[in-house]
PDB file of C-alpha atoms and ligand atoms in Angstrom:
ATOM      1  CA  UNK A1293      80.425  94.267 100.141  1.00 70.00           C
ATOM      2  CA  UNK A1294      80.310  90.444  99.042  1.00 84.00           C
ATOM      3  CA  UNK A1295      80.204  90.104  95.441  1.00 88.00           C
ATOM      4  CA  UNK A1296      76.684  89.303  95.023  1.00 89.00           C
ATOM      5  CA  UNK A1297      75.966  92.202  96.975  1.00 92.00           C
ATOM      6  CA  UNK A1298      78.037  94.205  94.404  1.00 92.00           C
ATOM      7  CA  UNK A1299      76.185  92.636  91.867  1.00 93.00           C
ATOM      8  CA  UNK A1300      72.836  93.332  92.929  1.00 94.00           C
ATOM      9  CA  UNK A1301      74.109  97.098  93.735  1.00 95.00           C
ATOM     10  CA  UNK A1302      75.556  97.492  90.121  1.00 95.00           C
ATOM     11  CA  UNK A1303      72.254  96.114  88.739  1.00 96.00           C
ATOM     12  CA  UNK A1304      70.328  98.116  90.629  1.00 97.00           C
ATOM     13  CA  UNK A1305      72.234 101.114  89.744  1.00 97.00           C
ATOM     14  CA  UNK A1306      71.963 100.531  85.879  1.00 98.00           C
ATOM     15  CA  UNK A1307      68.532 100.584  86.540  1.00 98.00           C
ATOM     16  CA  UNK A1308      67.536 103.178  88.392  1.00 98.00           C
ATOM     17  CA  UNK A1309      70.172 105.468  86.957  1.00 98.00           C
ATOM     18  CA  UNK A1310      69.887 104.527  83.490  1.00 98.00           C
ATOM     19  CA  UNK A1311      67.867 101.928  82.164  1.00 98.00           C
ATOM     20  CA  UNK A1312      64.506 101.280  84.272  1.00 98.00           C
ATOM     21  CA  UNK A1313      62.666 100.143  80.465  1.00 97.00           C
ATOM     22  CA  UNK A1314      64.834  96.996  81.268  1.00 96.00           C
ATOM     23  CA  UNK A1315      62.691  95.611  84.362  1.00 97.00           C
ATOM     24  CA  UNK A1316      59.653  97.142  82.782  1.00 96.00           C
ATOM     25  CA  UNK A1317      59.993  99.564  85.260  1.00 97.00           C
ATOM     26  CA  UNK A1318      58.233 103.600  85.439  1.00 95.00           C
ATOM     27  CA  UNK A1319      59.818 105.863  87.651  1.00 97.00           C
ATOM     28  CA  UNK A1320      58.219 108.067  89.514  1.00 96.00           C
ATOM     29  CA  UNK A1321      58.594 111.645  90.204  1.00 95.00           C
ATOM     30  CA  UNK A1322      61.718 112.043  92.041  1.00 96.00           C
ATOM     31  CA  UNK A1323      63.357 109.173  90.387  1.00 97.00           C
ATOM     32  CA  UNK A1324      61.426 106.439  92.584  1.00 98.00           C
ATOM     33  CA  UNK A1325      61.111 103.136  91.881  1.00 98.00           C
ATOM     34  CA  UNK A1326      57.683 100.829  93.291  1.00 98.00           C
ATOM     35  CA  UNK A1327      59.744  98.155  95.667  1.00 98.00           C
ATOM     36  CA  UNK A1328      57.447  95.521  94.987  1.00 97.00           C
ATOM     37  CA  UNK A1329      57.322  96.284  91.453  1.00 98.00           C
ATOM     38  CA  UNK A1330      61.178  96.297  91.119  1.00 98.00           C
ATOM     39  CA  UNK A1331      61.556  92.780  92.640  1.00 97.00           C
ATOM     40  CA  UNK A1332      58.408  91.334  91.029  1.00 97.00           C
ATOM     41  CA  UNK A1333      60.159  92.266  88.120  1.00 97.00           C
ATOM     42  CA  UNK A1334      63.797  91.444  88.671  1.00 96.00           C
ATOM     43  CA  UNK A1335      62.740  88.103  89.457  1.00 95.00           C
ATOM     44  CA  UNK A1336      60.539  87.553  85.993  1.00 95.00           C
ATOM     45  CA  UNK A1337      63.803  88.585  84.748  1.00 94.00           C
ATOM     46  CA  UNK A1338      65.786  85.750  86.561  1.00 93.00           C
ATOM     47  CA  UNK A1339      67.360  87.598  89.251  1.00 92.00           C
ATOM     48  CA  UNK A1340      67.841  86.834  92.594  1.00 90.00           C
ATOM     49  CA  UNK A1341      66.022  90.378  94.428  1.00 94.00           C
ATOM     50  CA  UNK A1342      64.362  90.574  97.531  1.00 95.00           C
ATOM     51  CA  UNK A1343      63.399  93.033 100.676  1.00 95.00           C
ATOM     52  CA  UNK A1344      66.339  91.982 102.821  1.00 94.00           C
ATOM     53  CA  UNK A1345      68.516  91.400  99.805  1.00 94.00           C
ATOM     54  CA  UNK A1346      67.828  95.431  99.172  1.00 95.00           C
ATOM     55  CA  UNK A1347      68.830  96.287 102.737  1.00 93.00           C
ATOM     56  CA  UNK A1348      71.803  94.932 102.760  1.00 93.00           C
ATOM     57  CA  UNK A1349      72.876  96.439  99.706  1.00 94.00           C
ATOM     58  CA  UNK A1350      71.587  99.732 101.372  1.00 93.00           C
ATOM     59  CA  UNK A1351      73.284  98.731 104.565  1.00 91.00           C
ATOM     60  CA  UNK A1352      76.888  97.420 103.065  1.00 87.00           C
ATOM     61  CA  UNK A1353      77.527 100.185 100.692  1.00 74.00           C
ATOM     62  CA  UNK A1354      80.286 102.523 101.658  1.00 80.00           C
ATOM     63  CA  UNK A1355      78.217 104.981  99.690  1.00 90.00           C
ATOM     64  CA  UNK A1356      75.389 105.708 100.082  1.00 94.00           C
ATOM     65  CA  UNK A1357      73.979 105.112  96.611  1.00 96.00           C
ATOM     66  CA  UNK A1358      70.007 104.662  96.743  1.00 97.00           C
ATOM     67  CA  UNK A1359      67.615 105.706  99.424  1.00 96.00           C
ATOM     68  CA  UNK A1360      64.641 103.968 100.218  1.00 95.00           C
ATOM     69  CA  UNK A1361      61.555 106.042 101.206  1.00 95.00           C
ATOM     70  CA  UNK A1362      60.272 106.284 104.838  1.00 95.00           C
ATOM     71  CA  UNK A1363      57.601 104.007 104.297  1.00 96.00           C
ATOM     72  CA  UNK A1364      59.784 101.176 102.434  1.00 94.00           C
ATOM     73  CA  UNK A1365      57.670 101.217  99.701  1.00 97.00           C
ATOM     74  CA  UNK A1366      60.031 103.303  97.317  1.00 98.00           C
ATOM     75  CA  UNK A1367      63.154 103.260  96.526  1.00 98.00           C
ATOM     76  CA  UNK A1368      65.487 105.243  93.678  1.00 98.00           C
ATOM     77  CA  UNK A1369      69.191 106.078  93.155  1.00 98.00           C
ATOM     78  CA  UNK A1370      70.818 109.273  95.039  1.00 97.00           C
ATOM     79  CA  UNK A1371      73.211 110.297  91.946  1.00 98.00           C
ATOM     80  CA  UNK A1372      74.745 109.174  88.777  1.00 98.00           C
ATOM     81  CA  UNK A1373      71.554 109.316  86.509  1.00 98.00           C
ATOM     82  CA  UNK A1374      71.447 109.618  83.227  1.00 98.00           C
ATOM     83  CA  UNK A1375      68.341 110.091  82.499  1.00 97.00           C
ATOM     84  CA  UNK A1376      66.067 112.551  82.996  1.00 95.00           C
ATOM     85  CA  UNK A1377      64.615 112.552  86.785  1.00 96.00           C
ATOM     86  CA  UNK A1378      63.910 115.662  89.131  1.00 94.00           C
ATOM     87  CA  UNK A1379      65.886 114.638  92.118  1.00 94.00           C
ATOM     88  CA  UNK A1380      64.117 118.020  94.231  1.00 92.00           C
ATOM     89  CA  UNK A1381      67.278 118.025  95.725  1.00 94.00           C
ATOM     90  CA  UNK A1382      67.573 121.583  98.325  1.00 94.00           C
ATOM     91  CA  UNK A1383      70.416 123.817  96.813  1.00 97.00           C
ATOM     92  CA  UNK A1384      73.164 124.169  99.492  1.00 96.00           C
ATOM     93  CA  UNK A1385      75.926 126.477  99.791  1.00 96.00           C
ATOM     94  CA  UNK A1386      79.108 124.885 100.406  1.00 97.00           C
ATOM     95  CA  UNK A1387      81.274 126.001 103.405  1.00 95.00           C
ATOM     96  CA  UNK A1388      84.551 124.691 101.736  1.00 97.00           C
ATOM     97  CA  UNK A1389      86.406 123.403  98.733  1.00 98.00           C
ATOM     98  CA  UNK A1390      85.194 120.548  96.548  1.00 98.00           C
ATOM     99  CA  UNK A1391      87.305 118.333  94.562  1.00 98.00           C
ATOM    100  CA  UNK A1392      86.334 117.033  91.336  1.00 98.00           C
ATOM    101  CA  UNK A1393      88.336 113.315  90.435  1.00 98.00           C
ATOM    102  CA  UNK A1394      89.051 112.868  87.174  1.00 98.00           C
ATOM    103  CA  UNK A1395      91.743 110.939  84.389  1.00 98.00           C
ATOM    104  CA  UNK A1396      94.809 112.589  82.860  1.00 97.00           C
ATOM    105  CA  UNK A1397      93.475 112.010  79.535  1.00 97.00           C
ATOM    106  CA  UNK A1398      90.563 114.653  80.182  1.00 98.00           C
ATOM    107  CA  UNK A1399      92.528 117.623  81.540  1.00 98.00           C
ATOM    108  CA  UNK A1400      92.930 119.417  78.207  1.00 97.00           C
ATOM    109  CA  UNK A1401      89.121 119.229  77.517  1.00 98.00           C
ATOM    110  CA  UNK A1402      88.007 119.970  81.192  1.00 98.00           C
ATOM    111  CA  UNK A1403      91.262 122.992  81.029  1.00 98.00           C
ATOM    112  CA  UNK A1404      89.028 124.159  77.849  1.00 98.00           C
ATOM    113  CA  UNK A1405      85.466 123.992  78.444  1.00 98.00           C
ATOM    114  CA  UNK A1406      85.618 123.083  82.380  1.00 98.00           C
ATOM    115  CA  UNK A1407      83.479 120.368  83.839  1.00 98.00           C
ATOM    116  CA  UNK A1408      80.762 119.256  81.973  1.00 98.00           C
ATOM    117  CA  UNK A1409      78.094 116.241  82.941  1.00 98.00           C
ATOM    118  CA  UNK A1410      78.701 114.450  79.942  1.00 98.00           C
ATOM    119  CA  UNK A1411      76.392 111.389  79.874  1.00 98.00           C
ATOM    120  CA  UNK A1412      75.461 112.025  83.696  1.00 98.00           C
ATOM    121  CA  UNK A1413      72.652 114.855  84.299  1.00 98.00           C
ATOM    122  CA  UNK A1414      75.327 116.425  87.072  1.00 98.00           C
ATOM    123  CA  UNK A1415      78.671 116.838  87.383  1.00 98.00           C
ATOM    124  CA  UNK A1416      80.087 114.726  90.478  1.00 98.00           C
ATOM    125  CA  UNK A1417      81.940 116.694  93.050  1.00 98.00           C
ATOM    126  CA  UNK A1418      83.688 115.045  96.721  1.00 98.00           C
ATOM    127  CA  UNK A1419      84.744 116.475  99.453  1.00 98.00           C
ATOM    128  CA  UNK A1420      87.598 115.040 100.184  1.00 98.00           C
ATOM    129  CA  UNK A1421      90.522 114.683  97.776  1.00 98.00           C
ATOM    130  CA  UNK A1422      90.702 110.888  98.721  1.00 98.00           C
ATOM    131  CA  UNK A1423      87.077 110.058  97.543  1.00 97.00           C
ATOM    132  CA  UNK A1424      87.857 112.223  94.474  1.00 98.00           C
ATOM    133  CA  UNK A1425      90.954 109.990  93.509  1.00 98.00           C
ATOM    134  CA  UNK A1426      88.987 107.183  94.168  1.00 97.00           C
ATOM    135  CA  UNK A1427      86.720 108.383  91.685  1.00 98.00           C
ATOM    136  CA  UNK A1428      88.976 109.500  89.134  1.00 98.00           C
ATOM    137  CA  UNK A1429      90.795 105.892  89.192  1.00 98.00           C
ATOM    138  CA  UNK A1430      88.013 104.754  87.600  1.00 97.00           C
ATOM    139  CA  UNK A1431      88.881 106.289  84.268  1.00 98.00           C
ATOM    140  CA  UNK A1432      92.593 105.995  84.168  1.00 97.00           C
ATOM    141  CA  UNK A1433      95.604 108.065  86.154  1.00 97.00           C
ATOM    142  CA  UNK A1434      93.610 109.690  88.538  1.00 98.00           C
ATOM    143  CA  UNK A1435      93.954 113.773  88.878  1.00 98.00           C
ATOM    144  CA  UNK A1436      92.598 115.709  91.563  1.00 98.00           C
ATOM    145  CA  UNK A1437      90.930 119.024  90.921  1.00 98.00           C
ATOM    146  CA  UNK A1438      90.022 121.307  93.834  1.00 98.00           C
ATOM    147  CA  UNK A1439      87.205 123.532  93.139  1.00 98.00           C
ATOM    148  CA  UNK A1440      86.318 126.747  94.734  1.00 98.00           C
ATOM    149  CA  UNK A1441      83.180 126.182  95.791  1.00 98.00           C
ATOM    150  CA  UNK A1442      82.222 129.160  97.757  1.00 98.00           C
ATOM    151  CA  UNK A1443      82.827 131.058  94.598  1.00 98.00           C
ATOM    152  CA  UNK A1444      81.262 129.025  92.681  1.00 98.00           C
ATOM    153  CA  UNK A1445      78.364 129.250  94.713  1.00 98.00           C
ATOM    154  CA  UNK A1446      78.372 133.216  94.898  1.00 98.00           C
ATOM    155  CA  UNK A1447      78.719 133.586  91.060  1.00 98.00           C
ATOM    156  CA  UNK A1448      75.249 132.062  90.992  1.00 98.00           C
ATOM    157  CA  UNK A1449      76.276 127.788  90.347  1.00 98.00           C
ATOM    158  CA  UNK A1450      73.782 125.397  91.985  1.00 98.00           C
ATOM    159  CA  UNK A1451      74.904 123.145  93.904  1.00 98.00           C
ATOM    160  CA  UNK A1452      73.566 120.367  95.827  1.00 98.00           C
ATOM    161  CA  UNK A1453      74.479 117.772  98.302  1.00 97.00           C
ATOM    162  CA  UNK A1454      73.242 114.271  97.496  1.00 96.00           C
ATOM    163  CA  UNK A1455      75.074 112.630 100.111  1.00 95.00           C
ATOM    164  CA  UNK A1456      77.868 113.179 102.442  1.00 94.00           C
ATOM    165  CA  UNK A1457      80.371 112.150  99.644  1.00 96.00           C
ATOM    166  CA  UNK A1458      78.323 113.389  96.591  1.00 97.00           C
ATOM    167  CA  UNK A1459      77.680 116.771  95.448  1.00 98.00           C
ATOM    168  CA  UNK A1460      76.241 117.675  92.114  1.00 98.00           C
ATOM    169  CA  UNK A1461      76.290 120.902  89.777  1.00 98.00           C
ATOM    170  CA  UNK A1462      75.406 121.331  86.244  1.00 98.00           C
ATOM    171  CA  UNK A1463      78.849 122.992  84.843  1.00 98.00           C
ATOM    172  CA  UNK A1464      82.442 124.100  86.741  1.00 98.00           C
ATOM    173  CA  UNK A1465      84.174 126.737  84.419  1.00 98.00           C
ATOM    174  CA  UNK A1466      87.751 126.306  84.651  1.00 98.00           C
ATOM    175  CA  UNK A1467      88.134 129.605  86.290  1.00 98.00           C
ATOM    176  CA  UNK A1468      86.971 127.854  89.620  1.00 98.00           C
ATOM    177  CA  UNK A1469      89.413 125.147  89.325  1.00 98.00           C
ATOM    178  CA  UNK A1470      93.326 124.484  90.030  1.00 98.00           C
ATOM    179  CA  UNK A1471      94.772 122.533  87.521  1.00 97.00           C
ATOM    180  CA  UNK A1472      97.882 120.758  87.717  1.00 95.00           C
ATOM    181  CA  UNK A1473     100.991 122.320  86.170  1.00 87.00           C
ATOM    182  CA  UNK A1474     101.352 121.741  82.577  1.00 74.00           C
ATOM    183  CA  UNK A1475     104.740 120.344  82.970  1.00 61.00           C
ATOM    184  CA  UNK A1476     103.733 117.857  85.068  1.00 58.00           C
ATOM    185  CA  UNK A1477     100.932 116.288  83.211  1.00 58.00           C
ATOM    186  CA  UNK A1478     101.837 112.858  82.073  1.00 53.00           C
ATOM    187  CA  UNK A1479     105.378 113.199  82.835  1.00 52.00           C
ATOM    188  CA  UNK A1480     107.309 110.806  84.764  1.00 48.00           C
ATOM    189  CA  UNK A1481     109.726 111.272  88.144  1.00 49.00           C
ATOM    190  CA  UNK A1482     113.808 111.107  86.632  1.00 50.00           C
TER     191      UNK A1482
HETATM  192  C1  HQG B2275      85.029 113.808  82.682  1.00 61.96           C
HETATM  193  C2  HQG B2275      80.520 106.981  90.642  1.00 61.96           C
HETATM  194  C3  HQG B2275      86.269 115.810  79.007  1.00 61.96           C
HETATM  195  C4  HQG B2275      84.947 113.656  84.179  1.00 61.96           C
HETATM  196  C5  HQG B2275      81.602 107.941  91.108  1.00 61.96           C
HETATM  197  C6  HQG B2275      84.800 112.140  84.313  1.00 61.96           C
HETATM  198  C7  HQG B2275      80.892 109.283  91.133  1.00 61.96           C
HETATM  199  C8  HQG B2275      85.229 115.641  81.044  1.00 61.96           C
HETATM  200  C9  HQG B2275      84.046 111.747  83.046  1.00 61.96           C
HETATM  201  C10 HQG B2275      79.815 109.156  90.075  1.00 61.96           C
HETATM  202  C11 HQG B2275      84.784 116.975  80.966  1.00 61.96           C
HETATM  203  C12 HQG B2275      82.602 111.420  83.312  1.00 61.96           C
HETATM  204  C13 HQG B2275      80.128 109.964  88.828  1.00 61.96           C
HETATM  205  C14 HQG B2275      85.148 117.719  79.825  1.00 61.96           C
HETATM  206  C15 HQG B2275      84.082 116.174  82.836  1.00 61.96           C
HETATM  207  N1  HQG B2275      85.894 117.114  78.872  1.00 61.96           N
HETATM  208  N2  HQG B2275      85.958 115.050  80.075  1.00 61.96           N
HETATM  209  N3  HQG B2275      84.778 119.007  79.670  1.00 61.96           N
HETATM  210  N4  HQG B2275      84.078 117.277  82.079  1.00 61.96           N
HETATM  211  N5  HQG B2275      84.772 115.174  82.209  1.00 61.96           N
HETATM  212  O1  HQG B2275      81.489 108.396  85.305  1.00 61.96           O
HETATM  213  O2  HQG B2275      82.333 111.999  88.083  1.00 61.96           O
HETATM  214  O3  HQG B2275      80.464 104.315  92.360  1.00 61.96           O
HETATM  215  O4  HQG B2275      80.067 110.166  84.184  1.00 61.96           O
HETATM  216  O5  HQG B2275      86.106 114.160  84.803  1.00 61.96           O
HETATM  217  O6  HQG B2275      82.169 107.578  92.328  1.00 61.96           O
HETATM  218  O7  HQG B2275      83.580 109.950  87.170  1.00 61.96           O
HETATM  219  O8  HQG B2275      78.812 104.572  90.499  1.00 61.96           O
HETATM  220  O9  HQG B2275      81.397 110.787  86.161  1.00 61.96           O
HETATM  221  O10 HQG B2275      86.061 111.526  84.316  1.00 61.96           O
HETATM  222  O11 HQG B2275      80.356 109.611  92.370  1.00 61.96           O
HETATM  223  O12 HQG B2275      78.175 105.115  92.862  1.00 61.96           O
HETATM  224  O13 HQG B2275      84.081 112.897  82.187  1.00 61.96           O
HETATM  225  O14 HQG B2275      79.771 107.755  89.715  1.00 61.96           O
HETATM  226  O15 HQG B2275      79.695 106.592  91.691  1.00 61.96           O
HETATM  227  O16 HQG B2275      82.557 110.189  84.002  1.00 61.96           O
HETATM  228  O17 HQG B2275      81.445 109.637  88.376  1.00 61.96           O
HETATM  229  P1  HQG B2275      81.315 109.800  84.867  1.00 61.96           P
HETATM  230  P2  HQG B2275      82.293 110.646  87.465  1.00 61.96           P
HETATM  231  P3  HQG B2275      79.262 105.055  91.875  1.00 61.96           P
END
């Protein structure tokens, strides 16, 4: 993605995720945003927004962070929010291990209490142990966290698939997850 695009993305996830009081901006049910409404009111606010600059964001991403309704007229964010929307995503029962990305610096919390949402509303699981170090290098040395799914599933966890890289839960006890040996937390090779 060009850097505008990235931008516009990042705005646009602040937004719908977090803040939509700072376009002046209702959601809907279901986290949806009016698409008129959202560019009328990015550009009051100076911003550059319009229908094909919102498809190419859509297009370019690598994930797939908003959807925009089958009619165009809607749009709102997949994951990530932090406030307080009912996605109505379909609970789905995972045929495999997840993997959970985090820092180093959070393993004795997350080894206590397990995985929490913190500011998020969900707690952001991958598939794939790449995407989840992707993720956790966001926050520092990146650890990788596999997570039983299936079990967590059959001990009565929601879960739900937001997109093919994103599932979300509410809470992963630690007995559903393989931690790294203590010894080799934060140590370095001789
Ligand atoms: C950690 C991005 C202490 C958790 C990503 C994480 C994702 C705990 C941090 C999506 C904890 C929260 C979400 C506990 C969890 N004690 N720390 N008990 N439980 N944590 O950003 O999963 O690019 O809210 O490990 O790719 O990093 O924006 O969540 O390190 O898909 O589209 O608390 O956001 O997507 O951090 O990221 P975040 P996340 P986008």
């Amino acid at each position: 993605m060009d850097d505008r695009l990235t931008q516009t993305s990042k705005f646009l996830s602040y937004v719908l995720r977090h803040n939509p009081d700072a376009l002046n901006l209702e959601l809907e049910p279901g986290g949806w945003a009016d698409v008129e409404t959202l560019i009328g009111h990015a550009r009051a606010d100076g911003r550059t927004l319009s229908r094909s600059r919102l498809r190419h964001v859509l297009d370019a991403g690598e994930k797939r962070r908003f959807t925009l309704s089958e009619d165009a007229t809607k749009i709102r964010a997949n994951y990530g929010h932090s406030i307080d929307v009912n996605l109505d995503l379909t609970p789905m029962s995972p045929d495999g291990p997840l993997h959970h990305g985090t820092a180093e610096q959070a393993l004795s919390s997350i080894r206590k209490e397990g995985l929490r949402p913190q500011s998020r509303q969900y707690v952001h699981l991958s598939p794939t142990w790449d995407e989840a170090t992707s993720v956790g290098a966001r926050h520092g040395i990146p650890v990788v966290l596999p997570i039983d799914a299936p079990a967590l599933h059959e001990a009565g966890h929601t879960l739900y698939r937001s997109t093919d890289t994103v599932w979300l839960t509410r809470h992963v006890p630690p007995s559903f997850l393989t931690f790294p040996d203590v010894e080799s937390e934060g140590q370095e090779d001789d």
